[in-house]
GROMACS .gro file of C-alpha atoms in nm:
model
  163
    1UNK     CA    1   8.824  17.209  11.667
    2UNK     CA    2   8.819  17.276  11.294
    3UNK     CA    3   9.095  17.075  11.129
    4UNK     CA    4   9.208  17.059  10.767
    5UNK     CA    5   9.285  16.711  10.641
    6UNK     CA    6   9.499  16.660  10.330
    7UNK     CA    7   9.351  16.416  10.081
    8UNK     CA    8   9.349  16.300   9.719
    9UNK     CA    9   9.064  16.238   9.480
   10UNK     CA   10   9.088  15.857   9.534
   11UNK     CA   11   9.064  15.919   9.908
   12UNK     CA   12   8.755  16.135   9.852
   13UNK     CA   13   8.599  15.858   9.642
   14UNK     CA   14   8.669  15.601   9.914
   15UNK     CA   15   8.518  15.840  10.169
   16UNK     CA   16   8.198  15.878   9.968
   17UNK     CA   17   8.176  15.500   9.917
   18UNK     CA   18   8.238  15.401  10.279
   19UNK     CA   19   8.102  15.705  10.462
   20UNK     CA   20   8.410  15.718  10.683
   21UNK     CA   21   8.771  15.834  10.649
   22UNK     CA   22   9.073  15.845  10.877
   23UNK     CA   23   9.351  16.095  10.803
   24UNK     CA   24   9.677  15.940  10.682
   25UNK     CA   25   9.888  15.886  10.998
   26UNK     CA   26   9.631  16.095  11.184
   27UNK     CA   27   9.790  16.413  11.051
   28UNK     CA   28   9.584  16.727  11.004
   29UNK     CA   29   9.635  17.103  11.022
   30UNK     CA   30   9.455  17.364  11.232
   31UNK     CA   31   9.468  17.712  11.373
   32UNK     CA   32   9.684  17.632  11.675
   33UNK     CA   33   9.830  17.867  11.936
   34UNK     CA   34  10.173  17.820  11.774
   35UNK     CA   35  10.034  17.921  11.433
   36UNK     CA   36   9.863  18.226  11.583
   37UNK     CA   37  10.189  18.331  11.755
   38UNK     CA   38  10.387  18.294  11.431
   39UNK     CA   39  10.188  18.572  11.264
   40UNK     CA   40  10.228  18.938  11.358
   41UNK     CA   41   9.871  19.007  11.246
   42UNK     CA   42   9.572  18.828  11.102
   43UNK     CA   43   9.221  18.746  11.204
   44UNK     CA   44   9.089  18.396  11.269
   45UNK     CA   45   8.969  18.351  10.912
   46UNK     CA   46   9.309  18.443  10.766
   47UNK     CA   47   9.492  18.211  11.003
   48UNK     CA   48   9.255  17.922  10.932
   49UNK     CA   49   9.319  17.982  10.563
   50UNK     CA   50   9.692  17.948  10.634
   51UNK     CA   51   9.631  17.611  10.804
   52UNK     CA   52   9.424  17.501  10.504
   53UNK     CA   53   9.710  17.596  10.269
   54UNK     CA   54   9.945  17.384  10.482
   55UNK     CA   55   9.704  17.093  10.433
   56UNK     CA   56   9.696  17.161  10.058
   57UNK     CA   57  10.074  17.139  10.048
   58UNK     CA   58  10.056  16.809  10.238
   59UNK     CA   59   9.808  16.691   9.975
   60UNK     CA   60  10.089  16.730   9.718
   61UNK     CA   61  10.291  16.477   9.918
   62UNK     CA   62   9.998  16.234   9.912
   63UNK     CA   63   9.976  16.282   9.535
   64UNK     CA   64  10.348  16.208   9.504
   65UNK     CA   65  10.286  15.873   9.675
   66UNK     CA   66   9.996  15.782   9.440
   67UNK     CA   67  10.095  15.837   9.078
   68UNK     CA   68   9.753  15.715   8.957
   69UNK     CA   69   9.565  15.987   9.147
   70UNK     CA   70   9.418  16.281   8.960
   71UNK     CA   71   9.656  16.579   8.993
   72UNK     CA   72   9.431  16.785   9.216
   73UNK     CA   73   9.500  16.890   9.573
   74UNK     CA   74   9.217  16.812   9.813
   75UNK     CA   75   9.152  16.930  10.167
   76UNK     CA   76   8.864  16.826  10.392
   77UNK     CA   77   8.759  17.071  10.664
   78UNK     CA   78   8.631  16.870  10.959
   79UNK     CA   79   8.518  16.950  11.311
   80UNK     CA   80   8.680  16.699  11.549
   81UNK     CA   81   8.713  16.666  11.926
   82UNK     CA   82   9.013  16.432  11.964
   83UNK     CA   83   9.294  16.667  11.855
   84UNK     CA   84   9.651  16.680  11.987
   85UNK     CA   85   9.875  16.977  11.913
   86UNK     CA   86  10.211  16.893  11.752
   87UNK     CA   87  10.416  17.215  11.748
   88UNK     CA   88  10.729  16.998  11.735
   89UNK     CA   89  10.636  16.913  11.375
   90UNK     CA   90  10.521  17.257  11.255
   91UNK     CA   91  10.307  17.547  11.371
   92UNK     CA   92   9.977  17.419  11.230
   93UNK     CA   93  10.024  17.042  11.260
   94UNK     CA   94   9.789  16.842  11.480
   95UNK     CA   95   9.723  16.472  11.527
   96UNK     CA   96   9.366  16.350  11.531
   97UNK     CA   97   9.234  16.030  11.675
   98UNK     CA   98   9.018  15.798  11.471
   99UNK     CA   99   8.807  15.860  11.168
  100UNK     CA  100   8.528  16.097  11.076
  101UNK     CA  101   8.203  16.076  10.883
  102UNK     CA  102   8.028  16.304  10.637
  103UNK     CA  103   7.828  16.468  10.917
  104UNK     CA  104   8.158  16.598  11.062
  105UNK     CA  105   8.259  16.767  10.735
  106UNK     CA  106   8.226  17.144  10.716
  107UNK     CA  107   8.353  17.172  10.357
  108UNK     CA  108   8.568  17.011  10.092
  109UNK     CA  109   8.830  17.212   9.903
  110UNK     CA  110   8.951  17.081   9.567
  111UNK     CA  111   9.160  17.205   9.278
  112UNK     CA  112   8.984  17.274   8.950
  113UNK     CA  113   9.093  17.134   8.614
  114UNK     CA  114   9.292  17.452   8.542
  115UNK     CA  115   9.537  17.362   8.820
  116UNK     CA  116   9.620  17.011   8.701
  117UNK     CA  117   9.931  17.093   8.497
  118UNK     CA  118  10.082  17.306   8.775
  119UNK     CA  119   9.992  17.049   9.042
  120UNK     CA  120  10.153  16.773   8.835
  121UNK     CA  121  10.474  16.980   8.811
  122UNK     CA  122  10.469  17.061   9.185
  123UNK     CA  123  10.430  16.695   9.279
  124UNK     CA  124  10.749  16.618   9.089
  125UNK     CA  125  10.955  16.877   9.279
  126UNK     CA  126  10.798  16.902   9.627
  127UNK     CA  127  11.104  16.756   9.802
  128UNK     CA  128  11.347  16.974   9.608
  129UNK     CA  129  11.138  17.281   9.698
  130UNK     CA  130  11.160  17.190  10.066
  131UNK     CA  131  11.537  17.171  10.027
  132UNK     CA  132  11.552  17.524   9.884
  133UNK     CA  133  11.582  17.466   9.509
  134UNK     CA  134  11.462  17.798   9.359
  135UNK     CA  135  11.323  17.640   9.040
  136UNK     CA  136  11.132  17.383   9.244
  137UNK     CA  137  11.001  17.657   9.473
  138UNK     CA  138  10.878  17.845   9.165
  139UNK     CA  139  10.694  17.534   9.040
  140UNK     CA  140  10.542  17.480   9.382
  141UNK     CA  141  10.436  17.843   9.393
  142UNK     CA  142  10.265  17.809   9.056
  143UNK     CA  143  10.049  17.527   9.193
  144UNK     CA  144   9.977  17.717   9.512
  145UNK     CA  145   9.866  18.020   9.311
  146UNK     CA  146   9.551  17.825   9.221
  147UNK     CA  147   9.269  17.876   9.467
  148UNK     CA  148   9.098  17.561   9.585
  149UNK     CA  149   8.727  17.546   9.501
  150UNK     CA  150   8.486  17.516   9.795
  151UNK     CA  151   8.217  17.249   9.809
  152UNK     CA  152   7.957  17.161  10.070
  153UNK     CA  153   7.978  16.804  10.199
  154UNK     CA  154   7.655  16.702  10.025
  155UNK     CA  155   7.798  16.817   9.689
  156UNK     CA  156   8.099  16.586   9.705
  157UNK     CA  157   7.943  16.280   9.533
  158UNK     CA  158   7.829  16.496   9.241
  159UNK     CA  159   8.164  16.676   9.210
  160UNK     CA  160   8.348  16.343   9.198
  161UNK     CA  161   8.107  16.210   8.938
  162UNK     CA  162   8.195  16.502   8.711
  163UNK     CA  163   8.572  16.440   8.729
   0.00000   0.00000   0.00000
């Protein structure tokens, strides 16, 4: 199953250095039956994009926990076998067992430099946005308006070197 794993730039660096990464608490996002049922329409590509955006939002939470991390959302698209659906948490949430290697990676999605200011602001208000604060939701929306850049797995070391 294709899963989308939230990450940070330091996590990506550690992944490149060690060749292996385990998702934080085993949490990932995917096109699940619950996610498919929650949409009135949409093809597989659109629904997978929605799962990736959920992972990008989770990346903001990881950034909030690591104030030294570069303010860029990161998502790793990985093909994994050991996946458990968790509709009790949210429509696209899954739990994955173990770690993965670079050969499992389909793509890496990462914010560009243009998003940094908006991502920094969103990190500061992510909890308030979840609680319905309209100003916080606006700040979060500004960060989410930035499209994540797509990179092939073999490009990741070079992309990180340029940061």
